[in-house]
Tab-separated table of C-alpha atoms and ligand atoms in Angstrom:
chain	number	residue	atom	x	y	z
A	27	MET	CA	17.143	-25.452	-3.727
A	28	LYS	CA	15.845	-28.111	-1.945
A	29	ASN	CA	12.273	-29.186	-1.839
A	30	THR	CA	10.339	-31.868	-0.549
A	31	GLY	CA	9.142	-34.625	-2.678
A	32	ASP	CA	5.379	-35.376	-2.036
A	33	LYS	CA	3.115	-32.697	-2.948
A	34	THR	CA	-0.225	-34.292	-2.372
A	35	ILE	CA	-2.159	-33.176	0.536
A	36	SER	CA	-5.683	-34.352	1.863
A	37	ILE	CA	-8.468	-31.940	2.309
A	38	ALA	CA	-11.558	-33.133	3.944
A	39	GLY	CA	-10.404	-36.654	3.146
A	40	THR	CA	-9.983	-36.211	-0.520
A	41	GLN	CA	-6.321	-36.370	-1.902
A	42	LEU	CA	-5.851	-33.151	-3.779
A	43	SER	CA	-2.572	-32.579	-5.936
A	44	PRO	CA	-1.235	-29.594	-7.925
A	45	GLN	CA	-2.337	-31.755	-11.070
A	46	THR	CA	-5.851	-32.109	-10.277
A	47	LEU	CA	-6.152	-28.238	-8.874
A	48	LEU	CA	-4.350	-26.730	-11.933
A	49	GLN	CA	-6.125	-28.816	-14.727
A	50	PRO	CA	-7.145	-26.278	-17.337
A	51	THR	CA	-10.806	-25.871	-17.301
A	52	GLU	CA	-10.472	-24.874	-20.813
A	53	SER	CA	-8.923	-26.152	-23.913
A	54	ILE	CA	-5.478	-24.931	-24.844
A	55	GLN	CA	-6.466	-23.652	-28.040
A	56	GLN	CA	-8.916	-21.305	-25.971
A	57	LEU	CA	-6.323	-20.306	-23.637
A	58	LEU	CA	-4.063	-19.455	-26.423
A	59	GLU	CA	-6.491	-16.813	-27.887
A	60	THR	CA	-6.316	-14.999	-24.549
A	61	ALA	CA	-3.991	-12.445	-23.258
A	62	ALA	CA	-3.167	-11.759	-19.854
A	63	LEU	CA	-2.519	-7.940	-19.277
A	64	TYR	CA	0.291	-6.603	-17.045
A	65	LEU	CA	0.418	-3.051	-16.513
A	66	HIS	CA	3.781	-1.576	-15.156
A	67	ILE	CA	3.608	1.247	-12.723
A	68	PRO	CA	7.336	2.506	-12.092
A	69	PHE	CA	7.108	4.694	-9.109
A	70	CYS	CA	8.634	4.084	-5.423
A	71	HIS	CA	8.744	6.215	-2.793
A	72	THR	CA	12.341	5.195	-2.256
A	73	ARG	CA	14.547	2.309	-3.957
A	74	CYS	CA	15.166	-0.966	-1.545
A	75	TYR	CA	18.611	-1.768	-1.607
A	76	TYR	CA	18.324	-4.980	-3.409
A	77	CYS	CA	16.085	-3.943	-5.976
A	78	ASP	CA	16.933	-4.056	-9.971
A	79	PHE	CA	13.233	-3.635	-11.149
A	80	ASN	CA	12.553	-0.911	-13.658
A	81	THR	CA	11.421	1.582	-10.949
A	82	TYR	CA	12.288	5.205	-9.975
A	83	ALA	CA	12.121	7.101	-6.743
A	84	GLY	CA	11.736	10.920	-7.010
A	85	ILE	CA	9.616	11.157	-10.066
A	86	LEU	CA	6.108	11.108	-8.375
A	87	PRO	CA	5.085	14.340	-10.078
A	88	LEU	CA	5.217	12.330	-13.435
A	89	ARG	CA	2.416	10.254	-12.343
A	90	GLU	CA	-0.481	11.879	-14.235
A	91	ALA	CA	1.427	12.011	-17.623
A	92	TYR	CA	2.440	8.480	-17.019
A	93	VAL	CA	-1.054	7.377	-16.628
A	94	ARG	CA	-2.079	9.098	-19.647
A	95	ALA	CA	0.335	7.659	-21.707
A	96	LEU	CA	-0.420	4.056	-20.335
A	97	LEU	CA	-4.158	4.770	-21.286
A	98	THR	CA	-2.849	5.449	-24.877
A	99	GLU	CA	-0.996	2.523	-24.766
A	100	ILE	CA	-3.906	0.225	-23.612
A	101	GLU	CA	-6.056	1.622	-26.603
A	102	LEU	CA	-3.329	0.780	-29.081
A	103	ALA	CA	-2.445	-2.483	-27.699
A	104	GLY	CA	-6.106	-3.334	-27.738
A	105	GLN	CA	-6.487	-2.626	-31.304
A	106	MET	CA	-2.963	-4.405	-32.270
A	107	ALA	CA	-4.404	-7.586	-30.247
A	108	ARG	CA	-7.882	-7.943	-32.105
A	109	THR	CA	-8.317	-11.133	-33.277
A	110	THR	CA	-8.424	-12.431	-36.800
A	111	ALA	CA	-12.270	-11.601	-36.897
A	112	GLY	CA	-11.810	-8.076	-35.387
A	113	GLU	CA	-12.999	-8.677	-32.066
A	114	LYS	CA	-11.640	-7.639	-28.850
A	115	ARG	CA	-8.841	-9.862	-27.382
A	116	ARG	CA	-10.266	-11.807	-24.465
A	117	SER	CA	-8.358	-11.455	-21.228
A	118	ARG	CA	-8.791	-13.564	-17.844
A	119	SER	CA	-6.402	-11.484	-15.497
A	120	ILE	CA	-4.838	-7.890	-15.183
A	121	PHE	CA	-2.013	-7.439	-12.943
A	122	PHE	CA	-0.738	-4.118	-11.797
A	123	GLY	CA	2.701	-4.512	-10.978
A	124	GLY	CA	5.726	-2.258	-10.232
A	125	GLY	CA	7.185	-0.547	-8.669
A	126	THR	CA	4.476	0.585	-6.330
A	127	PRO	CA	1.116	0.713	-8.039
A	128	SER	CA	-0.547	1.732	-4.819
A	129	LEU	CA	1.225	5.052	-5.535
A	130	LEU	CA	-1.392	5.926	-7.906
A	131	SER	CA	-4.601	7.374	-6.670
A	132	VAL	CA	-7.844	5.102	-6.836
A	133	ALA	CA	-9.310	7.601	-9.756
A	134	GLN	CA	-6.104	6.646	-11.704
A	135	ILE	CA	-6.380	2.901	-11.165
A	136	SER	CA	-10.016	3.038	-12.173
A	137	ARG	CA	-9.128	4.900	-15.189
A	138	LEU	CA	-6.670	2.524	-16.240
A	139	LEU	CA	-9.120	-0.528	-15.506
A	140	ASN	CA	-11.838	0.994	-17.579
A	141	ALA	CA	-9.428	1.396	-20.427
A	142	CYS	CA	-8.754	-2.086	-20.234
A	143	PHE	CA	-12.342	-3.043	-20.016
A	144	SER	CA	-13.100	-0.923	-23.234
A	145	SER	CA	-9.996	-2.331	-25.345
A	146	PHE	CA	-10.021	-5.782	-24.300
A	147	ALA	CA	-12.875	-8.277	-23.604
A	148	VAL	CA	-12.119	-8.847	-20.090
A	149	ASP	CA	-13.777	-11.860	-18.528
A	150	LYS	CA	-16.660	-10.998	-15.830
A	151	ASP	CA	-14.567	-13.011	-13.214
A	152	ALA	CA	-11.301	-11.961	-14.414
A	153	GLU	CA	-8.560	-11.847	-11.553
A	154	ILE	CA	-7.404	-8.383	-11.162
A	155	THR	CA	-4.275	-7.862	-8.833
A	156	LEU	CA	-2.618	-4.775	-7.710
A	157	GLU	CA	0.943	-5.098	-6.103
A	158	ALA	CA	1.136	-2.682	-3.095
A	159	ASN	CA	3.729	-1.778	-0.627
A	160	PRO	CA	2.178	-2.080	2.977
A	161	GLY	CA	3.702	1.101	4.179
A	162	THR	CA	1.668	3.047	1.390
A	163	LEU	CA	-1.979	1.719	2.062
A	164	THR	CA	-4.918	3.507	3.649
A	165	GLN	CA	-8.244	2.120	4.804
A	166	GLU	CA	-10.062	4.603	2.293
A	167	GLN	CA	-7.723	3.802	-0.318
A	168	LEU	CA	-8.547	0.006	-0.025
A	169	PHE	CA	-12.213	0.489	-0.098
A	170	GLY	CA	-11.865	2.599	-3.357
A	171	LEU	CA	-9.559	0.040	-5.067
A	172	ARG	CA	-11.960	-2.978	-4.133
A	173	GLU	CA	-14.983	-0.593	-5.408
A	174	ALA	CA	-12.779	-0.039	-8.711
A	175	GLY	CA	-12.791	-3.864	-9.277
A	176	ILE	CA	-9.314	-4.786	-7.923
A	177	ASN	CA	-10.165	-8.238	-6.419
A	178	ARG	CA	-6.584	-9.408	-5.485
A	179	LEU	CA	-4.018	-7.875	-3.509
A	180	SER	CA	-0.444	-8.692	-3.532
A	181	MET	CA	1.869	-7.169	-0.801
A	182	GLY	CA	5.698	-6.943	-0.710
A	183	ALA	CA	6.050	-7.889	3.129
A	184	GLN	CA	9.420	-9.323	2.667
A	185	SER	CA	9.995	-9.952	6.571
A	186	PHE	CA	8.353	-9.616	9.895
A	187	SER	CA	11.919	-8.597	11.371
A	188	ALA	CA	12.051	-4.775	11.938
A	189	SER	CA	15.859	-4.976	11.518
A	190	LEU	CA	15.995	-7.131	8.537
A	191	LEU	CA	13.260	-4.434	6.958
A	192	GLN	CA	15.484	-1.670	7.491
A	193	LYS	CA	18.658	-3.546	6.175
A	194	LEU	CA	16.721	-4.125	3.121
A	195	GLY	CA	15.896	-0.394	2.699
A	196	ARG	CA	11.925	-1.236	3.148
A	197	ILE	CA	9.708	1.647	4.164
A	198	HIS	CA	7.125	-0.214	6.283
A	199	SER	CA	7.360	-1.692	9.630
A	200	PRO	CA	6.041	-5.483	10.658
A	201	GLU	CA	2.993	-3.669	12.448
A	202	GLU	CA	2.152	-2.010	9.224
A	203	ILE	CA	2.019	-5.285	7.324
A	204	VAL	CA	-0.676	-6.707	9.939
A	205	GLN	CA	-2.305	-3.397	9.476
A	206	ALA	CA	-2.644	-3.249	5.708
A	207	VAL	CA	-3.925	-6.881	5.810
A	208	SER	CA	-6.806	-5.983	8.346
A	209	TYR	CA	-7.499	-2.825	6.155
A	210	ALA	CA	-7.789	-4.931	3.203
A	211	ARG	CA	-10.033	-7.498	5.010
A	212	ALA	CA	-12.136	-4.877	6.000
A	213	ALA	CA	-12.457	-3.712	2.486
A	214	GLY	CA	-13.598	-6.932	1.121
A	215	PHE	CA	-10.345	-8.530	-0.014
A	216	THR	CA	-10.359	-12.273	0.254
A	217	SER	CA	-7.484	-13.059	-2.060
A	218	ILE	CA	-4.359	-11.491	-0.425
A	219	ASN	CA	-0.898	-12.603	-1.157
A	220	ILE	CA	2.498	-11.504	0.682
A	221	ASP	CA	5.936	-12.017	-0.757
A	222	LEU	CA	8.560	-13.017	1.645
A	223	MET	CA	12.248	-13.291	1.224
A	224	PHE	CA	14.853	-15.420	2.597
A	225	GLY	CA	18.537	-15.841	2.230
A	226	LEU	CA	19.121	-12.345	3.442
A	227	PRO	CA	22.420	-11.072	4.934
A	228	ASP	CA	22.481	-11.828	8.548
A	229	GLN	CA	18.964	-13.608	8.287
A	230	THR	CA	19.077	-16.472	10.721
A	231	MET	CA	16.772	-19.424	10.598
A	232	GLN	CA	15.226	-18.156	13.951
A	233	ASP	CA	14.390	-14.985	11.961
A	234	TRP	CA	12.776	-16.926	9.172
A	235	ARG	CA	10.781	-19.161	11.475
A	236	GLU	CA	9.161	-16.074	13.377
A	237	THR	CA	8.523	-14.441	9.997
A	238	LEU	CA	6.881	-17.406	8.900
A	239	GLU	CA	4.894	-17.983	12.104
A	240	ARG	CA	3.431	-14.478	12.005
A	241	ALA	CA	2.694	-14.800	8.274
A	242	LEU	CA	0.906	-17.815	8.733
A	243	GLU	CA	-1.180	-16.390	11.754
A	244	LEU	CA	-2.665	-13.732	8.992
A	245	GLY	CA	-4.280	-16.793	7.373
A	246	LEU	CA	-3.767	-15.388	4.024
A	247	ALA	CA	-4.886	-17.244	0.605
A	248	HIS	CA	-1.217	-17.153	-1.038
A	249	PHE	CA	2.574	-17.005	-0.088
A	250	SER	CA	5.099	-15.934	-2.559
A	251	LEU	CA	8.743	-16.850	-1.151
A	252	TYR	CA	11.913	-15.625	-2.833
A	253	SER	CA	15.548	-16.210	-2.050
A	254	LEU	CA	17.526	-13.201	-2.274
A	255	ILE	CA	19.416	-12.736	-5.490
A	256	ILE	CA	22.013	-10.058	-5.512
A	257	GLU	CA	22.054	-8.200	-8.757
A	258	GLU	CA	24.450	-6.190	-10.386
A	259	GLY	CA	23.921	-2.215	-10.033
A	260	THR	CA	22.216	-2.438	-6.666
A	261	PRO	CA	23.453	-1.292	-3.474
A	262	PHE	CA	23.527	-4.697	-2.158
A	263	TYR	CA	25.871	-5.681	-5.125
A	264	SER	CA	28.415	-3.082	-4.217
A	265	TRP	CA	28.357	-3.902	-0.481
A	266	THR	CA	28.804	-7.353	-1.105
A	267	GLN	CA	31.964	-6.577	-3.583
A	268	SER	CA	33.303	-4.211	-0.728
A	269	GLY	CA	32.300	-6.759	2.026
A	270	LYS	CA	30.086	-4.539	3.808
A	271	ILE	CA	27.402	-7.204	3.618
A	272	LYS	CA	27.816	-11.034	3.275
A	273	PRO	CA	25.269	-13.046	1.088
A	274	GLY	CA	23.163	-15.636	2.622
A	275	ASP	CA	24.863	-19.065	2.993
A	276	GLU	CA	23.595	-21.369	0.201
A	277	ASP	CA	22.825	-24.417	2.487
A	278	LEU	CA	21.060	-22.270	4.945
A	279	CYS	CA	19.023	-20.788	2.216
A	280	ALA	CA	18.162	-24.473	0.912
A	281	ASP	CA	17.329	-25.368	4.558
A	282	MET	CA	15.031	-22.223	4.872
A	283	TYR	CA	13.064	-23.270	1.645
A	284	GLU	CA	12.786	-26.589	2.855
A	285	TYR	CA	11.402	-25.415	6.336
A	286	ALA	CA	8.977	-22.991	4.604
A	287	ASP	CA	7.752	-25.717	2.409
A	288	GLU	CA	6.910	-28.357	5.209
A	289	LEU	CA	5.531	-25.470	7.418
A	290	LEU	CA	3.120	-24.194	4.685
A	291	GLN	CA	2.097	-27.521	3.453
A	292	LYS	CA	1.218	-28.708	7.079
A	293	ALA	CA	-1.032	-25.818	7.259
A	294	GLY	CA	-2.682	-26.850	3.952
A	295	TYR	CA	-0.982	-24.756	1.421
A	296	ILE	CA	-0.064	-26.426	-2.084
A	297	ASN	CA	3.600	-25.493	-3.495
A	298	TYR	CA	1.815	-25.083	-6.993
A	299	GLU	CA	5.119	-23.454	-8.311
A	300	ILE	CA	8.524	-23.300	-6.969
A	301	SER	CA	8.151	-20.141	-5.332
A	302	ASN	CA	4.342	-19.906	-4.759
A	303	TRP	CA	2.005	-21.588	-2.221
A	304	SER	CA	-1.764	-21.068	-2.040
A	305	LEU	CA	-4.955	-22.699	-0.358
A	306	PRO	CA	-6.741	-24.968	-2.697
A	307	GLY	CA	-8.278	-22.815	-5.664
A	308	GLN	CA	-6.511	-19.645	-4.598
A	309	HIS	CA	-3.585	-19.912	-6.900
A	310	SER	CA	-2.866	-16.911	-9.054
A	311	ARG	CA	-4.211	-17.071	-12.389
A	312	HIS	CA	-2.172	-14.360	-13.895
A	313	ASN	CA	1.179	-15.669	-12.842
A	314	LEU	CA	0.076	-19.088	-14.235
A	315	THR	CA	0.037	-17.403	-17.251
A	316	TYR	CA	3.669	-16.900	-17.468
A	317	TRP	CA	4.427	-20.971	-16.166
A	318	GLN	CA	2.148	-22.151	-18.892
A	319	ASN	CA	3.567	-20.111	-21.522
A	320	LEU	CA	0.539	-18.367	-22.575
A	321	PRO	CA	0.173	-15.342	-24.147
A	322	TYR	CA	0.375	-11.939	-22.180
A	323	ILE	CA	0.611	-8.377	-23.196
A	324	GLY	CA	2.821	-5.987	-20.667
A	325	MET	CA	2.024	-2.404	-20.748
A	326	GLY	CA	4.084	0.548	-19.278
A	327	ALA	CA	7.924	1.286	-19.297
A	328	GLY	CA	10.129	-1.691	-19.566
A	329	ALA	CA	7.052	-4.202	-19.932
A	330	TYR	CA	7.679	-7.398	-21.536
A	331	SER	CA	5.108	-9.312	-23.797
A	332	SER	CA	4.770	-12.414	-25.339
A	333	PHE	CA	2.023	-12.373	-28.138
A	334	ALA	CA	1.383	-13.565	-31.470
A	335	GLY	CA	4.752	-15.704	-31.886
A	336	LYS	CA	6.728	-12.777	-30.726
A	337	ARG	CA	8.489	-11.394	-27.721
A	338	PHE	CA	8.755	-7.595	-27.264
A	339	SER	CA	9.780	-5.261	-24.733
A	340	ASN	CA	8.829	-1.782	-24.160
A	341	GLU	CA	11.200	1.470	-23.491
A	342	LEU	CA	12.526	1.328	-20.250
A	343	SER	CA	12.652	5.404	-19.289
A	344	PRO	CA	9.279	6.557	-18.127
A	345	HIS	CA	10.165	10.163	-19.751
A	346	GLU	CA	10.775	8.474	-23.215
A	347	TYR	CA	7.902	6.163	-22.745
A	348	ILE	CA	5.678	9.076	-22.243
A	349	LYS	CA	7.007	10.860	-25.220
A	350	MET	CA	6.256	7.953	-27.466
A	351	LEU	CA	2.778	7.569	-26.415
A	352	LYS	CA	2.130	11.292	-26.838
A	353	ALA	CA	3.076	10.592	-30.392
A	354	ARG	CA	0.784	7.720	-30.275
A	355	ARG	CA	3.668	5.147	-31.272
A	356	LEU	CA	3.570	1.537	-29.619
A	357	PRO	CA	6.649	1.831	-27.138
A	358	ALA	CA	8.087	-1.788	-28.102
A	359	VAL	CA	11.772	-1.232	-28.738
A	360	GLU	CA	12.862	-4.747	-29.079
A	361	SER	CA	11.290	-7.643	-30.654
A	362	GLU	CA	11.953	-11.168	-31.569
A	363	ASP	CA	10.195	-13.950	-33.366
A	364	ILE	CA	9.666	-17.188	-31.397
A	365	ALA	CA	10.659	-20.210	-33.324
A	366	PRO	CA	8.447	-23.274	-32.845
A	367	GLU	CA	11.015	-25.405	-31.384
A	368	GLN	CA	12.027	-22.907	-28.967
A	369	ALA	CA	8.241	-22.279	-28.197
A	370	MET	CA	8.245	-26.162	-27.237
A	371	ALA	CA	11.317	-25.918	-25.158
A	372	GLU	CA	10.203	-23.015	-23.353
A	373	THR	CA	6.658	-24.346	-22.847
A	374	ALA	CA	8.414	-27.426	-21.238
A	375	PHE	CA	11.144	-25.783	-19.194
A	376	LEU	CA	8.391	-23.467	-17.529
A	377	ALA	CA	6.067	-26.086	-16.834
A	378	LEU	CA	8.805	-28.275	-15.386
A	379	ARG	CA	9.099	-25.552	-12.708
A	380	THR	CA	5.909	-26.039	-11.475
A	381	ALA	CA	4.722	-28.933	-8.984
A	382	ALA	CA	2.303	-30.201	-11.649
A	383	GLY	CA	4.863	-30.450	-14.314
A	384	LEU	CA	4.000	-30.769	-18.086
A	385	HIS	CA	0.805	-32.157	-19.116
A	386	LEU	CA	1.907	-34.213	-22.145
A	387	PRO	CA	-1.562	-34.307	-23.978
A	388	THR	CA	-1.993	-30.552	-23.612
A	389	PHE	CA	1.621	-30.051	-25.292
A	390	GLU	CA	0.504	-32.672	-28.276
A	391	GLN	CA	-2.608	-30.474	-28.689
A	392	ARG	CA	-0.498	-27.303	-28.834
A	393	PHE	CA	2.150	-28.241	-31.095
A	394	ALA	CA	0.660	-30.976	-33.379
A	395	LYS	CA	3.389	-32.901	-32.121
A	396	THR	CA	4.258	-35.494	-29.110
A	397	PHE	CA	6.764	-34.192	-26.534
A	398	ALA	CA	8.593	-37.419	-27.141
A	399	GLN	CA	8.830	-36.572	-31.039
A	400	PHE	CA	10.227	-33.070	-29.864
A	401	VAL	CA	12.677	-34.062	-27.301
A	402	GLY	CA	13.767	-37.418	-29.021
A	403	ASP	CA	16.255	-38.911	-26.629
A	404	ARG	CA	17.758	-35.828	-25.110
A	405	LEU	CA	16.202	-36.628	-21.857
A	406	ARG	CA	17.144	-40.447	-21.773
A	407	MET	CA	20.151	-39.681	-19.451
A	408	VAL	CA	18.382	-37.526	-16.924
A	409	GLU	CA	15.190	-39.924	-17.048
A	410	GLU	CA	17.405	-43.059	-16.186
A	411	ALA	CA	19.145	-41.010	-13.437
A	412	GLY	CA	15.741	-40.569	-11.811
A	413	LEU	CA	15.244	-36.773	-12.525
A	414	LEU	CA	12.185	-36.910	-13.885
A	415	GLU	CA	8.921	-38.893	-13.211
A	416	HIS	CA	5.543	-39.738	-15.169
A	417	GLU	CA	2.224	-39.927	-13.823
A	418	ASP	CA	-1.245	-40.066	-15.587
A	419	GLY	CA	-0.346	-38.045	-18.526
A	420	TRP	CA	2.065	-35.440	-16.704
A	421	LEU	CA	5.782	-35.298	-16.544
A	422	ARG	CA	7.464	-33.655	-13.688
A	423	LEU	CA	10.566	-33.137	-11.936
A	424	SER	CA	11.352	-35.842	-9.327
A	425	LYS	CA	12.507	-34.620	-5.716
A	426	ARG	CA	16.182	-35.362	-6.955
A	427	GLY	CA	15.239	-33.586	-10.268
A	428	ARG	CA	14.181	-30.313	-8.245
A	429	LEU	CA	17.711	-30.179	-6.939
A	430	LEU	CA	19.188	-30.989	-10.192
A	431	GLY	CA	16.641	-28.902	-12.673
A	432	ASN	CA	19.295	-27.391	-14.668
A	433	GLU	CA	20.404	-30.689	-15.880
A	434	VAL	CA	17.074	-31.568	-17.206
A	435	PHE	CA	16.501	-27.813	-18.546
A	436	MET	CA	19.756	-27.598	-20.626
A	437	ARG	CA	18.646	-30.652	-22.514
A	438	LEU	CA	15.135	-29.325	-23.770
A	439	LEU	CA	16.894	-27.097	-26.411
A	440	PRO	CA	17.725	-28.876	-29.582
A	441	ASP	CA	21.252	-29.376	-30.632
A	442	GLU	CA	22.133	-26.633	-32.736
B	512	SF4	S1	9.033	-1.528	-3.335
B	512	SF4	FE1	9.395	-3.016	-4.727
B	512	SF4	S2	9.778	-2.136	-6.584
B	512	SF4	FE2	9.902	-0.660	-5.191
B	512	SF4	S3	12.168	-0.273	-4.829
B	512	SF4	FE3	11.529	-1.723	-3.231
B	512	SF4	S4	11.456	-3.729	-4.107
B	512	SF4	FE4	11.911	-2.266	-5.736
């Protein structure tokens, strides 16, 4: 993917960069003691043709049993995650993802949130996001969600072209996106994200321009832009194999990314991570947890966790998941220890994907080793080739490095 190089923008005459905006306000040791909470809601009305998430159509009657199972998992996970002093684990963010969490009732969301509040020490100003499908939202529901404590909405808008939405198998229209945003605003939501997709079969640059222009007119706090990846097992995959659809052209896809980045930056948005742009101060705290390689606990069918030096994932099937929780068993089915060298490589890899890059003093505080000691001379060639740049204690990919990121990433892991 292409990207523009200079990420510094000027607001009210002050130069702001992702580095200054994303500088943690707490020490890394404090942040490592927290856990972001992710709750997976695996229900959808229908399956979009490109989707390979762990989500199912046709199991809506399972919702209440699933919510009860999730309530049990939250309680068990809260006990598992207690601090060495036996206190509740602090959490700075909660994220309801899916699937389509907006298919749960407000009362169900509220019960799940209250369970998080009683099993974890959730910050008073925690970021609490709910993913929603524009076609499933009502005004009343949004008032209820806001009152229940949801303070950030993330909507899968994907496109403002009615025909592309149809080709993707989405259930909403462009007008429903605009309506959902206006309902959300009326309900008091100020932190709203929409996801948009590019590199779609048959999508032209003109389609993409129009989508971005209509998206910008909404004046939202945040945009996530993703290029379509055709995953095995999806209808899009078989249609590509049979020639029914043609994947988006790679060069066009890179141009679309570059166009979007320029347009959004001109409008005052900061590209703080490869796929994410926000107005200053409106970046997603929860998503940054992943890029900063901080602990998170995923709950629900198929959810992933990275906590206490281990990575684990839950049972995928909602039916099996419910059975396990009925028996009050934690539903993790796979688990691996994260070796220190692997944790260092992953921390560097994830940070280099952000516009801010890797903060070297924080790396040293975290691992009691400098980045230079960890990496030795493995990055010498890519540094000499101009793929990396240093600035005030930060290491980040240069403009050229962003195009050739894999050359850098593959050198981070120590040789066997
Ligand atoms: S709404 Fe989202 S989670 Fe559900 S099928 Fe479509 S892309 Fe997948």
